[in-house]
C-alpha angles and dihedrals in degrees: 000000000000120000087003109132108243124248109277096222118195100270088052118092119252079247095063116121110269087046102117108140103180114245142276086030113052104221108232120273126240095270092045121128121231115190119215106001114235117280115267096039083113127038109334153130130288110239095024123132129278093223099134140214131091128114121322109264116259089229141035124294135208112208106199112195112200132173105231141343125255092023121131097247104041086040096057087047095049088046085056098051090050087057096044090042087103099053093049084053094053088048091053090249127124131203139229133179113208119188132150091246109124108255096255092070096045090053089053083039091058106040084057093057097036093231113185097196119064128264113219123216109222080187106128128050069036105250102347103147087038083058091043093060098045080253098117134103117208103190095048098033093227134113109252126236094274123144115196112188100209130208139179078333098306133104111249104175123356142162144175118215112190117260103284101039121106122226125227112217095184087084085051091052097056077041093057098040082055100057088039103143 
């Protein structure tokens, strides 16, 4: 993946390259602990809301920030994470896809992609979680591109990548092998 920052993993400082948390909300560090991870992050439905709360997941998480639905970049990501669901499974770790779309769009989105992980609306209050993880863009109103591994309620690896770059998950799936419980 040429000219992509490269995942700022927890022993890294928050002043590693790939950090890159969009300003005025700093996205949280590898380290960080996040609390309850957002719902969805387990077993869940595609098209439901990104409110949050709930118990902390048993297994790793991949929180997987994206601009809008049914556009060509997210939608090569997100067809690339419902090819690679099995091997997070396998890993332990679950996936979730969070974008400010309303949830209606996300649930035909998802039935076009045949996600099998669910694909959470941050629609209303308009990008909350995405604020909440440093992953929001106030002067566009989006999510921006930023990926959290998530572990035990702690970050374990992120990173944000501007609006046109393409992530790699195959980096995020050796990372999640490495955190399995």
């Amino acid at each position: 993946m040429a000219g992509a920052d490269p995942i700022v993993r927890a022993d890294a400082p928050a002043s590693a390259p790939g950090y890159a948390a969009p300003a005025p909300a700093p996205a949280p560090a590898p380290g960080d602990d996040v609390g309850d991870a957002p719902a969805g992050t387990g077993p869940g439905s595609a098209g439901s809301d990104a409110a949050g709360g709930g118990a902390r997941p048993a297994r790793s998480a991949l929180i997987v920030f994206y601009p809008f639905a049914f556009s060509p970049v997210c939608g090569e990501e997100l067809g690339e994470l419902t090819a690679r669901h099995a091997d997070f499974a396998a890993a332990g770790c679950g996936l979730a896809g969070i974008s400010c779309d309303p949830k209606f769009a996300l649930a035909a989105w998802a039935r076009e992609l045949g996600a099998p992980f669910p694909l959470l609306s941050d629609f209303w209050p308009h990008g909350a979680v995405a604020r909440s993880y440093g992953a929001f863009d106030d002067a566009r109103g989006m999510a921006v591109r930023a990926t959290f591994l998530v572990a035990a309620g702690r970050i374990v690896a992120s990173q944000v990548l501007p609006a046109g770059a393409r992530r790699d998950f195959a980096p995020w799936l050796e990372s999640a092998r490495a955190v399995r419980p």
